[in-house]
Coordinates of C-alpha atoms (C1' of nucleotides) in Angstrom, one line a residue:
Chain A
M249 CA -16.9 -38.2 26.8
S250 CA -14.2 -38.9 29.4
N251 CA -16.5 -39.8 32.4
T252 CA -15.4 -43.1 32.3
E253 CA -11.9 -42.1 33.0
S254 CA -9.6 -42.3 35.7
S255 CA -9.8 -38.4 37.1
V256 CA -13.9 -38.8 37.4
S257 CA -13.7 -42.2 39.1
E258 CA -11.5 -40.6 41.9
Q259 CA -13.9 -38.5 42.7
H260 CA -16.6 -41.5 42.2
E261 CA -14.9 -44.1 43.6
I262 CA -14.9 -41.6 46.6
R263 CA -18.3 -41.0 46.3
R264 CA -19.1 -45.2 46.6
E265 CA -17.3 -45.2 49.2
K266 CA -19.3 -42.8 51.1
L267 CA -22.4 -44.5 50.1
H268 CA -21.2 -47.5 51.4
K269 CA -20.4 -46.4 54.5
L270 CA -24.0 -44.7 54.9
R271 CA -24.9 -48.2 54.9
E272 CA -22.7 -49.2 57.4
L273 CA -23.7 -46.6 59.6
G274 CA -27.8 -47.6 59.3
Y275 CA -28.3 -44.7 56.9
E276 CA -30.1 -46.1 53.5
P277 CA -29.1 -43.8 50.7
Y278 CA -32.1 -44.6 48.4
P279 CA -35.3 -44.9 50.9
Y280 CA -38.4 -45.0 48.9
D281 CA -40.0 -41.7 49.8
F282 CA -40.2 -38.3 51.7
E283 CA -43.1 -36.5 52.6
V284 CA -42.5 -32.8 51.0
T285 CA -44.8 -30.2 52.4
H286 CA -43.6 -27.4 50.5
K287 CA -41.6 -26.1 48.1
S288 CA -38.3 -23.7 47.7
K289 CA -41.0 -20.8 45.9
Y290 CA -43.8 -21.4 48.3
I291 CA -41.4 -20.7 51.0
L292 CA -39.7 -17.6 49.5
D293 CA -43.1 -16.2 48.6
H294 CA -44.7 -16.5 51.9
P295 CA -42.7 -14.1 54.5
K296 CA -45.8 -15.4 56.9
L297 CA -43.6 -18.7 57.5
I298 CA -40.9 -16.7 58.7
K299 CA -40.3 -17.3 62.8
Q300 CA -40.9 -14.4 64.2
D301 CA -38.6 -13.3 67.2
D302 CA -41.1 -13.0 69.3
Q303 CA -42.7 -16.6 68.8
D304 CA -41.5 -19.6 70.2
E305 CA -40.2 -22.1 67.9
E306 CA -43.4 -24.9 68.3
D307 CA -45.7 -22.2 67.5
V308 CA -44.1 -22.0 64.2
E309 CA -45.1 -24.3 61.1
K310 CA -42.8 -26.7 60.3
V311 CA -41.6 -27.2 56.8
S312 CA -40.5 -30.6 54.8
V313 CA -38.3 -29.4 51.6
A314 CA -35.8 -31.8 49.4
G315 CA -33.8 -31.0 46.2
R316 CA -30.2 -30.7 45.6
V317 CA -27.3 -29.8 47.7
M318 CA -26.0 -27.3 45.4
T319 CA -23.8 -25.2 47.4
R320 CA -21.8 -25.6 50.7
R321 CA -20.7 -23.3 53.9
I322 CA -19.4 -25.3 56.3
M323 CA -18.3 -23.8 59.5
G324 CA -17.7 -26.0 62.1
G325 CA -20.7 -27.1 63.9
S326 CA -23.2 -25.2 61.6
T327 CA -23.9 -24.9 57.9
F328 CA -25.7 -23.2 55.1
F329 CA -26.5 -25.0 52.2
N330 CA -28.8 -24.0 49.2
L331 CA -31.2 -26.5 48.0
Q332 CA -32.6 -26.7 44.5
D333 CA -36.3 -28.4 44.1
S334 CA -38.1 -28.2 40.9
E335 CA -39.3 -23.9 41.8
G336 CA -36.0 -22.6 42.5
T337 CA -33.7 -22.9 45.1
I338 CA -33.8 -21.8 49.1
Q339 CA -30.8 -21.7 51.9
V340 CA -31.1 -24.5 54.3
Y341 CA -29.4 -23.9 57.9
I342 CA -28.1 -26.8 59.6
R343 CA -26.4 -27.4 63.4
K344 CA -24.5 -30.2 65.2
D345 CA -26.6 -29.0 68.2
D346 CA -29.7 -29.5 66.5
V347 CA -29.5 -33.3 64.4
G348 CA -27.2 -34.8 66.9
E349 CA -23.5 -35.7 66.4
E350 CA -23.5 -38.4 64.0
V351 CA -26.0 -37.1 61.5
Y352 CA -24.3 -34.0 61.2
N353 CA -20.4 -34.5 61.2
K354 CA -21.0 -38.4 59.7
V355 CA -23.7 -38.3 57.4
F356 CA -24.1 -34.4 56.2
K357 CA -20.6 -32.9 56.8
E358 CA -18.6 -36.3 55.9
L359 CA -20.9 -38.5 53.8
T360 CA -23.3 -35.6 51.5
D361 CA -21.8 -34.0 48.4
I362 CA -23.0 -31.7 46.0
G363 CA -25.7 -32.9 44.3
D364 CA -27.0 -35.2 46.4
I365 CA -30.5 -35.6 47.2
V366 CA -31.4 -34.8 50.4
G367 CA -34.7 -33.5 52.3
V368 CA -34.9 -31.3 55.5
K369 CA -37.7 -30.5 57.7
G370 CA -37.7 -27.8 60.2
H371 CA -38.6 -24.3 60.3
V372 CA -38.4 -20.6 58.5
F373 CA -36.4 -17.9 59.9
E374 CA -34.5 -15.0 58.3
T375 CA -30.3 -14.7 58.8
G376 CA -28.6 -11.9 60.0
T377 CA -27.9 -10.5 56.3
G378 CA -31.8 -11.1 55.5
E379 CA -32.1 -14.5 53.6
T380 CA -35.0 -16.4 54.1
T381 CA -33.9 -20.2 55.2
V382 CA -34.8 -23.1 56.7
W383 CA -33.3 -24.2 59.9
A384 CA -33.0 -28.1 60.0
K385 CA -33.9 -29.9 62.9
E386 CA -33.9 -32.8 60.6
F387 CA -31.7 -34.1 57.7
E388 CA -31.9 -37.3 55.4
M389 CA -30.1 -38.2 52.7
L390 CA -32.8 -39.4 49.8
S391 CA -30.5 -39.8 47.1
K392 CA -26.8 -40.4 47.1
T393 CA -25.1 -39.3 43.7
L394 CA -21.5 -41.2 42.3
R395 CA -20.9 -38.7 39.6
P396 CA -20.4 -35.2 40.8
I397 CA -22.6 -32.4 39.0
P398 CA -20.9 -29.4 37.5
V399 CA -21.5 -26.4 39.7
P400 CA -22.4 -23.1 39.1
K401 CA -21.6 -20.2 40.9
E402 CA -24.0 -17.5 41.1
V403 CA -22.5 -14.1 43.1
E404 CA -23.9 -10.4 42.9
E405 CA -21.2 -7.8 42.0
D406 CA -21.8 -4.1 41.3
G407 CA -25.2 -4.8 41.4
E408 CA -25.1 -7.5 38.4
T409 CA -25.3 -11.2 38.9
K410 CA -22.4 -13.0 37.7
V411 CA -22.2 -16.2 36.9
Y412 CA -19.3 -18.5 37.2
D413 CA -17.9 -22.0 35.9
A414 CA -21.8 -22.2 34.0
F415 CA -22.2 -25.5 32.5
T416 CA -21.8 -24.3 28.7
D417 CA -20.8 -26.6 26.4
K418 CA -23.5 -27.0 24.1
E419 CA -22.6 -30.5 23.3
Q420 CA -22.7 -31.6 27.0
R421 CA -25.7 -29.7 27.4
Y422 CA -27.5 -31.5 24.3
R423 CA -26.0 -35.0 25.3
Q424 CA -26.7 -34.7 29.1
R425 CA -29.6 -32.6 29.1
Y426 CA -30.9 -33.8 32.5
L427 CA -27.4 -32.0 33.8
D428 CA -28.1 -29.0 31.8
L429 CA -31.9 -29.3 33.2
V430 CA -30.4 -29.4 37.0
V431 CA -27.5 -26.9 36.4
N432 CA -29.4 -24.3 34.5
P433 CA -32.5 -23.4 35.6
E434 CA -33.7 -21.2 32.7
V435 CA -33.4 -24.2 30.3
R436 CA -36.3 -25.8 32.4
K437 CA -38.5 -22.8 32.1
V438 CA -38.1 -23.0 28.0
F439 CA -39.4 -26.6 28.3
E440 CA -42.6 -25.6 30.3
K441 CA -43.0 -22.8 28.3
R442 CA -43.3 -25.3 25.4
T443 CA -45.2 -27.4 27.0
E444 CA -48.3 -24.4 28.1
M445 CA -47.9 -23.5 24.4
V446 CA -49.1 -26.8 23.2
Q447 CA -51.5 -26.6 25.9
A448 CA -53.1 -23.4 25.0
M449 CA -53.4 -24.4 21.5
R450 CA -55.0 -27.8 22.5
N451 CA -57.3 -26.1 25.3
Y452 CA -58.3 -23.6 21.8
M453 CA -58.8 -26.4 19.3
N454 CA -60.7 -28.6 22.0
D455 CA -63.1 -25.2 23.2
K456 CA -64.1 -25.3 19.5
G457 CA -65.8 -28.7 19.8
Y458 CA -63.0 -30.7 17.2
L459 CA -61.3 -34.0 18.1
E460 CA -57.7 -34.6 18.8
V461 CA -56.9 -38.1 17.3
E462 CA -54.3 -40.1 16.5
T463 CA -53.5 -41.6 12.9
P464 CA -50.4 -44.1 12.2
I465 CA -47.0 -43.0 11.9
L466 CA -45.9 -45.9 10.1
Q467 CA -47.4 -45.6 7.1
P468 CA -47.3 -47.9 3.8
I469 CA -47.4 -44.6 1.6
Y470 CA -46.2 -41.6 2.9
G471 CA -47.5 -38.5 1.8
G472 CA -49.0 -35.1 2.5
A473 CA -45.4 -33.5 2.3
S474 CA -42.7 -32.7 0.1
A475 CA -40.1 -34.6 1.9
E476 CA -37.8 -37.8 1.9
P477 CA -38.8 -40.3 4.6
F478 CA -37.2 -42.9 6.7
V479 CA -37.4 -46.2 5.5
T480 CA -38.4 -49.1 8.0
H481 CA -39.0 -52.9 7.1
H482 CA -41.9 -54.9 8.8
N483 CA -41.1 -58.2 9.4
A484 CA -44.0 -60.2 10.2
L485 CA -45.9 -58.8 6.8
D486 CA -42.8 -58.4 5.3
M487 CA -43.4 -55.1 3.9
K488 CA -41.5 -52.0 3.7
L489 CA -43.2 -48.9 5.8
Y490 CA -42.4 -45.6 6.0
L491 CA -42.5 -43.4 8.8
R492 CA -44.8 -40.3 8.4
I493 CA -43.6 -37.1 7.0
A494 CA -47.4 -35.5 7.4
N495 CA -50.4 -37.2 9.0
E496 CA -52.6 -34.7 6.2
L497 CA -53.5 -37.8 4.0
Y498 CA -55.1 -39.5 7.4
L499 CA -57.0 -36.7 9.1
K500 CA -58.7 -35.9 5.7
R501 CA -59.9 -39.5 5.3
L502 CA -61.1 -38.7 8.8
I503 CA -63.2 -35.8 7.1
V504 CA -64.4 -38.0 4.9
G505 CA -65.4 -40.2 7.9
G506 CA -67.7 -37.3 8.9
Y507 CA -65.9 -35.6 11.8
E508 CA -65.9 -31.8 10.8
G509 CA -62.8 -30.7 12.8
V510 CA -60.2 -32.7 14.2
Y511 CA -56.5 -32.2 14.6
E512 CA -53.4 -34.1 15.5
F513 CA -50.2 -32.7 17.5
S514 CA -47.9 -35.1 14.6
K515 CA -44.6 -36.3 15.8
D516 CA -43.0 -36.4 11.3
F517 CA -39.9 -37.4 10.6
R518 CA -37.8 -35.9 7.0
N519 CA -34.7 -38.0 6.1
E520 CA -33.0 -34.4 5.1
G521 CA -30.1 -32.4 6.8
L522 CA -29.9 -31.2 10.4
S523 CA -30.0 -27.5 11.1
R524 CA -30.8 -24.6 13.6
F525 CA -34.2 -24.9 12.5
H526 CA -34.1 -29.2 11.2
N527 CA -34.3 -31.9 13.5
P528 CA -35.4 -35.1 11.7
E529 CA -38.1 -35.5 13.9
F530 CA -40.5 -32.4 14.4
T531 CA -43.7 -32.0 15.9
Q532 CA -46.4 -30.2 14.0
V533 CA -50.1 -29.5 14.6
E534 CA -52.4 -30.7 11.6
L535 CA -55.8 -29.5 12.0
Y536 CA -58.6 -30.2 9.5
V537 CA -62.0 -28.0 9.4
A538 CA -65.1 -28.9 7.4
Y539 CA -67.1 -26.5 5.2
K540 CA -64.4 -24.1 5.8
D541 CA -61.5 -22.4 3.4
Y542 CA -58.1 -20.8 3.5
N543 CA -59.6 -17.3 4.6
W544 CA -61.7 -18.7 7.6
M545 CA -58.5 -20.3 8.1
M546 CA -56.6 -17.3 8.2
D547 CA -58.8 -16.1 10.9
F548 CA -58.6 -19.0 12.7
V549 CA -54.4 -19.1 13.0
E550 CA -54.3 -15.3 13.8
A551 CA -56.5 -15.4 16.6
M552 CA -54.9 -18.6 18.2
V553 CA -51.6 -17.8 17.7
E554 CA -52.5 -14.5 19.5
S555 CA -54.4 -16.1 22.0
V556 CA -51.1 -18.4 22.7
A557 CA -49.0 -15.6 22.9
K558 CA -51.0 -13.9 25.6
A559 CA -51.4 -17.2 27.5
L560 CA -48.1 -17.4 27.6
H561 CA -46.1 -13.9 28.1
G562 CA -49.4 -11.8 29.4
S563 CA -49.2 -9.5 26.1
T564 CA -49.3 -10.3 22.4
K565 CA -46.2 -8.9 22.0
V566 CA -43.3 -11.4 22.6
Q567 CA -39.4 -10.0 22.2
V568 CA -37.7 -12.7 19.7
G569 CA -34.2 -11.7 19.8
D570 CA -33.5 -8.1 18.0
N571 CA -37.3 -8.5 17.5
E572 CA -40.8 -7.3 19.3
I573 CA -43.0 -9.3 17.2
D574 CA -46.8 -8.8 18.0
F575 CA -49.4 -10.9 17.3
A576 CA -52.0 -8.7 17.9
R577 CA -54.7 -9.5 15.2
P578 CA -55.3 -8.9 12.1
W579 CA -52.0 -9.5 10.4
P580 CA -51.5 -8.4 7.1
R581 CA -52.6 -10.9 3.9
I582 CA -50.1 -10.5 0.9
P583 CA -50.7 -12.1 -1.9
M584 CA -47.1 -14.3 -2.9
F585 CA -46.8 -12.5 -6.5
E586 CA -47.8 -9.4 -4.8
A587 CA -44.9 -9.7 -2.0
I588 CA -41.9 -10.6 -4.6
E589 CA -43.1 -8.0 -7.0
D590 CA -43.2 -5.3 -3.8
E591 CA -39.2 -6.3 -2.8
T592 CA -38.0 -7.3 -6.4
G593 CA -39.9 -5.2 -8.8
K594 CA -40.5 -7.9 -10.9
D595 CA -44.0 -9.4 -11.5
L596 CA -43.6 -13.2 -11.8
Y597 CA -47.5 -14.1 -12.2
D598 CA -48.7 -16.0 -15.6
K599 CA -45.0 -15.8 -16.5
D600 CA -43.6 -18.8 -18.4
L601 CA -40.3 -21.1 -17.2
E602 CA -38.3 -19.3 -19.8
E603 CA -39.2 -15.9 -18.8
L604 CA -38.8 -17.2 -15.1
K605 CA -35.6 -18.3 -15.5
A606 CA -34.2 -15.3 -17.2
I607 CA -35.7 -13.0 -14.0
A608 CA -34.3 -15.5 -11.7
K609 CA -30.8 -15.2 -13.4
E610 CA -31.6 -11.1 -12.9
L611 CA -32.1 -11.6 -9.5
N612 CA -28.9 -13.6 -8.7
I613 CA -31.1 -16.7 -8.0
E614 CA -28.8 -19.6 -8.2
L615 CA -31.2 -22.6 -10.4
E616 CA -30.5 -26.3 -10.8
E617 CA -32.1 -27.7 -14.0
N618 CA -35.0 -29.7 -13.0
F619 CA -36.1 -26.5 -11.5
G620 CA -40.0 -25.6 -12.5
K621 CA -41.9 -22.9 -12.2
G622 CA -43.0 -23.2 -8.5
K623 CA -39.7 -23.8 -7.4
I624 CA -38.4 -21.1 -9.1
I625 CA -40.8 -18.6 -7.6
D626 CA -40.7 -20.6 -3.8
E627 CA -36.5 -19.7 -4.6
V628 CA -37.0 -16.3 -5.5
F629 CA -39.6 -15.8 -2.4
E630 CA -37.4 -17.3 0.0
E631 CA -34.3 -15.4 -1.4
Y632 CA -36.1 -11.7 -1.0
V633 CA -39.7 -12.2 0.7
E634 CA -39.5 -13.9 3.9
P635 CA -36.1 -13.1 5.6
N636 CA -37.7 -10.1 6.1
L637 CA -41.4 -10.8 7.3
I638 CA -40.5 -10.1 10.9
Q639 CA -43.8 -9.4 12.1
P640 CA -46.7 -12.5 11.5
T641 CA -47.8 -11.8 7.7
F642 CA -50.1 -13.9 5.7
I643 CA -49.0 -14.7 2.2
T644 CA -51.3 -16.1 -0.2
D645 CA -52.0 -18.0 -3.7
Y646 CA -49.6 -20.1 -4.2
P647 CA -48.6 -21.7 -7.5
I648 CA -50.2 -24.9 -7.9
E649 CA -47.3 -26.7 -9.2
M650 CA -46.0 -26.0 -5.3
S651 CA -49.1 -27.5 -3.9
P652 CA -50.5 -30.5 -4.9
L653 CA -53.0 -31.0 -1.8
A654 CA -54.5 -27.0 -2.5
K655 CA -57.9 -26.6 -3.9
K656 CA -57.3 -24.6 -7.5
H657 CA -57.5 -20.9 -6.6
R658 CA -61.3 -19.9 -7.3
E659 CA -60.6 -16.6 -9.2
K660 CA -56.6 -16.7 -10.3
E661 CA -55.4 -19.1 -12.8
G662 CA -52.4 -21.3 -12.2
L663 CA -53.1 -20.6 -8.4
V664 CA -54.1 -22.4 -5.5
E665 CA -55.8 -21.2 -1.9
R666 CA -52.8 -21.5 0.1
F667 CA -51.1 -19.6 2.8
E668 CA -48.1 -19.5 4.6
C669 CA -47.3 -17.5 7.7
I670 CA -44.0 -16.0 8.4
C671 CA -43.2 -14.6 11.0
N672 CA -39.4 -13.9 12.0
G673 CA -38.4 -14.5 8.7
K674 CA -39.4 -17.7 9.0
E675 CA -42.6 -19.9 8.2
I676 CA -44.9 -20.9 11.0
A677 CA -47.7 -22.4 9.5
N678 CA -49.1 -23.0 5.9
A679 CA -52.8 -23.9 5.1
F680 CA -55.1 -24.5 2.3
S681 CA -58.5 -24.6 1.0
E682 CA -58.2 -28.8 0.5
L683 CA -58.6 -30.4 -2.8
N684 CA -61.5 -32.5 -2.4
D685 CA -62.0 -32.9 -6.7
P686 CA -61.3 -36.4 -6.9
E687 CA -60.2 -36.3 -10.1
D688 CA -58.3 -33.3 -9.9
Q689 CA -56.3 -34.5 -7.3
R690 CA -55.4 -38.2 -9.5
E691 CA -54.1 -35.4 -12.3
R692 CA -52.0 -33.1 -9.1
F693 CA -50.8 -36.8 -8.1
E694 CA -49.9 -38.0 -11.4
E695 CA -48.0 -34.7 -12.0
Q696 CA -46.3 -35.7 -9.0
A697 CA -45.3 -39.2 -10.4
Q698 CA -43.9 -37.6 -13.5
L699 CA -42.1 -35.0 -11.5
R700 CA -40.9 -38.6 -10.0
A701 CA -39.9 -39.9 -12.2
E702 CA -37.6 -37.1 -13.7
G703 CA -35.4 -37.1 -10.5
D704 CA -37.5 -35.3 -7.9
E705 CA -37.1 -37.8 -5.1
E706 CA -39.2 -35.7 -2.8
A707 CA -42.2 -35.5 -5.3
M708 CA -45.0 -37.5 -4.0
T709 CA -46.5 -40.6 -5.1
I710 CA -50.0 -41.5 -6.3
D711 CA -52.0 -42.8 -3.0
E712 CA -54.6 -44.8 -4.7
D713 CA -56.5 -45.5 -1.3
F714 CA -56.9 -41.7 -0.7
L715 CA -58.0 -41.2 -3.9
Q716 CA -60.8 -43.7 -3.6
A717 CA -61.4 -42.3 -0.1
L718 CA -62.3 -38.3 -1.7
E719 CA -64.7 -40.0 -4.3
Y720 CA -67.1 -41.3 -1.9
G721 CA -66.9 -37.2 -1.0
M722 CA -65.1 -35.1 0.9
P723 CA -66.9 -31.9 2.2
P724 CA -64.9 -28.7 1.4
T725 CA -62.4 -28.1 3.9
A726 CA -59.9 -25.9 5.2
G727 CA -56.5 -27.5 6.3
L728 CA -53.8 -26.2 8.5
G729 CA -50.4 -27.0 9.4
I730 CA -48.5 -25.0 12.4
G731 CA -44.8 -26.4 13.0
I732 CA -44.3 -26.8 17.0
D733 CA -40.7 -26.4 17.2
R734 CA -40.5 -23.1 14.9
L735 CA -43.6 -21.8 16.9
A736 CA -42.1 -23.0 20.4
M737 CA -38.4 -20.7 19.0
I738 CA -40.1 -17.9 19.0
M739 CA -42.2 -17.9 21.7
T740 CA -39.2 -18.9 24.0
D741 CA -37.0 -16.7 22.3
S742 CA -34.8 -19.3 21.2
D743 CA -32.1 -19.2 18.4
S744 CA -32.2 -23.0 17.8
I745 CA -34.6 -26.2 17.4
R746 CA -32.1 -27.9 19.5
D747 CA -33.0 -25.3 22.7
V748 CA -36.7 -26.5 22.1
L749 CA -36.1 -30.1 22.1
F750 CA -35.4 -32.4 25.2
F751 CA -33.1 -34.5 23.0
P752 CA -32.2 -33.3 19.5
Q753 CA -30.4 -35.3 17.4
M754 CA -26.9 -35.9 17.6
K755 CA -24.3 -38.0 16.0
P756 CA -23.5 -41.0 18.1
E757 CA -20.4 -40.1 20.5
K758 CA -17.4 -42.7 19.7
Chain B
rG289 C1' -22.0 -31.7 1.7
rA290 C1' -18.4 -27.1 1.7
rG291 C1' -16.0 -23.3 4.4
rU292 C1' -14.5 -21.1 9.6
rC293 C1' -13.4 -21.5 14.9
rG294 C1' -13.0 -25.0 18.3
rG295 C1' -11.2 -29.9 21.8
rU296 C1' -6.1 -28.8 27.9
rA297 C1' -8.2 -31.3 35.4
rG298 C1' -15.3 -33.4 37.3
rC299 C1' -16.6 -27.6 35.8
rU300 C1' -15.2 -22.4 33.8
rC301 C1' -10.5 -21.2 31.7
rA302 C1' -5.0 -19.9 30.9
rG303 C1' 0.0 -21.5 29.1
rA304 C1' 4.4 -23.2 26.7
rU305 C1' 7.2 -19.7 19.1
rG306 C1' 9.1 -28.4 21.1
rG307 C1' 11.9 -30.2 26.9
rU308 C1' 5.3 -34.5 29.5
rA309 C1' 1.0 -28.2 32.1
rG310 C1' -1.1 -24.2 35.9
rA311 C1' -5.3 -20.9 38.2
rG312 C1' -10.3 -21.1 40.4
rC313 C1' -14.6 -23.6 41.9
rA314 C1' -15.7 -29.1 43.6
rA315 C1' -12.3 -33.6 45.5
rC316 C1' -8.9 -35.2 49.4
rG317 C1' -6.7 -34.0 55.6
rG318 C1' -7.6 -30.1 59.0
rC319 C1' -9.6 -25.3 61.9
rC320 C1' -14.1 -22.8 62.0
rU321 C1' -21.8 -22.7 64.8
rU322 C1' -25.5 -16.4 60.9
rU323 C1' -22.6 -17.8 56.1
rU324 C1' -23.8 -17.0 50.9
rA325 C1' -18.1 -17.9 44.9
rA326 C1' -17.8 -18.2 52.8
rG327 C1' -13.2 -18.0 54.4
rC328 C1' -7.9 -19.9 56.5
rC329 C1' -3.7 -23.6 56.0
rG330 C1' -2.2 -28.2 53.1
rU331 C1' -3.0 -32.5 49.6
rG332 C1' -4.0 -35.3 45.1
rG333 C1' -6.0 -35.1 40.6
rG334 C1' -4.5 -34.4 33.0
rU335 C1' -2.2 -40.6 27.8
rC336 C1' -3.3 -31.8 27.0
rG337 C1' -10.2 -35.0 21.5
rA338 C1' -8.3 -40.2 18.3
rG339 C1' -4.5 -42.6 15.0
rG340 C1' 0.4 -41.9 12.3
rG341 C1' 4.6 -38.8 11.1
rU342 C1' 9.1 -35.5 12.0
rU343 C1' 12.4 -35.1 16.2
rC344 C1' 17.1 -37.3 21.0
rG345 C1' 11.8 -35.7 22.4
rA346 C1' 5.1 -33.7 20.8
rU347 C1' 0.3 -31.8 24.3
rC348 C1' 2.4 -27.9 21.1
rC349 C1' 5.1 -29.1 13.7
rC350 C1' 2.7 -32.0 9.9
rC351 C1' -1.3 -35.9 7.9
rU352 C1' -5.1 -38.6 8.8
rC353 C1' -9.6 -39.3 11.8
rC354 C1' -13.6 -38.3 15.3
rC355 C1' -16.7 -34.4 18.0
rG356 C1' -18.7 -29.8 18.6
rA357 C1' -20.4 -24.6 17.5
rC358 C1' -21.2 -20.9 13.8
rU359 C1' -21.7 -19.9 8.8
rC360 C1' -23.8 -21.9 3.8
rA361 C1' -26.3 -25.4 0.5
rC362 C1' -31.9 -29.2 0.6
rC363 C1' -35.9 -29.5 3.9
rA364 C1' -40.6 -27.4 8.3

RNA sequence: GAGUCGGUAGCUCAGAUGGUAGAGCAACGGCCUUUUAAGCCGUGGGUCGAGGGUUCGAUCCCCUCCCGACUCACCA
C-alpha cells in the first residue's frame, strides 16, 4: 500500500489546505449533525415529490438528503453532481444564484471534492432529460475527506451499463472494505442479505420456542469437532485456554440442565489453512432439541432453509453460478453407502480396513498411513459423491469412527444416526441423534484419545466434565450445525467465503 | 505447503526485445447556469512491489524476498 507515499500526499495535502480554508471562511468541515428527511431511493420511488410546471416552488415538499459526492459536472455557475447515500444515488442540481456566491464558488466549487460527505436541501424536479433531481437551495459540508476515493464511472453504451475504473483489486477491496462498500454498492447488498438470512433463521427458531444462548468462546478443553485449535493463555489463572472450535458440548450441557431447545450463532475458530471455503474464524449456528432424533431434524432443516430461501429470494429457487438450486421440500435422503455405491459401483459397507484400502486404491484415492476406516470412506465420499450433489441432499448414516458424538444407528451396525446436508457440492449442515449414553460416550472419547496418541492431532480429547453432565442424564436429543458462511455464499451467489465476510483474514501488510 | 499468473500515477490500464515511462478518469489553473464517463484549453503527479546482482546504464535481464489471484493438498 502506498497511500502514505508522495503522490497521494499531493492530493492529501491539497485537501488539508481545503479543510483549513473552510474553517477560515467559517464553515465547520465536521459539523455535529444534519437533518435527513429523505433517502435517495425514496425520492426516486415517489414521483409525487417532483415539482410540476403549474406548481409554485414554495408549494412543493422540501427534501433534505445527505451522502457522498460521487461525480461532478460543473458548468460555471451551475453544477450537477451525484450524491450517494445508503439507499442509492441521486442527482443534485446546485446554482450560484440559489445558494449564494460564497457557498457556491468557495465551499462547493473550490473546496468540495469527490468523496466528501455533504447535505443538501431543496425541492425535487425533473431535468430536461427526465432525470429526477434535487434542486439544492442549501448546501452544507458534513465531512471533508482527506484521501481521494476510487471513482468508478457508469455509462450507458448501446443500451448496456458499462463501468469504467471500477475498484476491482481484490486485495485492496478486502483490506479496505470500507472503500469497497462505498464504491461497490452491490457489496453492501451481499452483506445485507447475509444479515437477513441470519435474522430469518433466528426468527424461525424463536417461533419454535427455542432459546438463543451464549456459551464460552474461551474453553479449557476444546471439543465438539475435529480440528486444531487456537491456543491462548489466561494470566491471572495461569492456564491454557483454547478458542472454541465448536460449541456443541456446552449446548448439550444446557439440554442436561432442562432447556428443551437451545441454539447459538457461534463464531468458531480453527487453526487451519485458508481457502475460498475456509476462514480461520467462521460462523455456524448450532441447535439442540430434546426428545427429537435426526429424522425429525431433517424435516426441520429442509423446512427452515426453504423458508430462508423464500425470505431472501421470494422463491425456493436460487441461482448459484451456473446452477439453479431449488430448496423446495422434500430433499432426497440417501444413506452414505448407497450414495457411494451409486457413484462408484463399490459397496463399502461392512468392509475391513484392508478391503477398504484396496478399494480406495482402485478408485485412485491417495491414502496416508494413519487413515482409519472412517477416514477412507470419507475420502471416497468427498471425491466421488459430494461434488455431484448440487441440489440440497441429505446424506445419512455415517461410519461410527467419524462421529464420536453421535448415537449408534438403531438398526445398522457400525453406523451412527448422522446426516449432512450437501448443497452446491459442499456441506452446509451436519446433524445427528446426539449420543446421550455416558458409557458409550466415554468409550468413544477413549477411542479418540487412542487416535490422538497415535498422532492424529485433530482427534478429540476426553472431556470429563461433559461426561459427568451426561451421567446426570440428557434426554434423547437432536443436534444440528449449519455453516452460516457457506449458506450465505449460496444465498448470495458468492464464490469465495471472503465475499461474505466483511473483514476476511489476510496476511498483514508489510 | 506446491504449481501457475500477476504487482507500472489516487483508480482502471497501456508500454519499452536495457537508454529512468504514457492514456482516460481523479488533482491543479482557466472557460462554461439543465449536465450525466459533461465539454474545451492548459499544468503537475510515478524510487514501474522490496532488496541484491549483471551492465557504462535496470522499471525491463538474473537471484532472493514480500503481497495477491487462481488451482491443488488438510479442515466447515
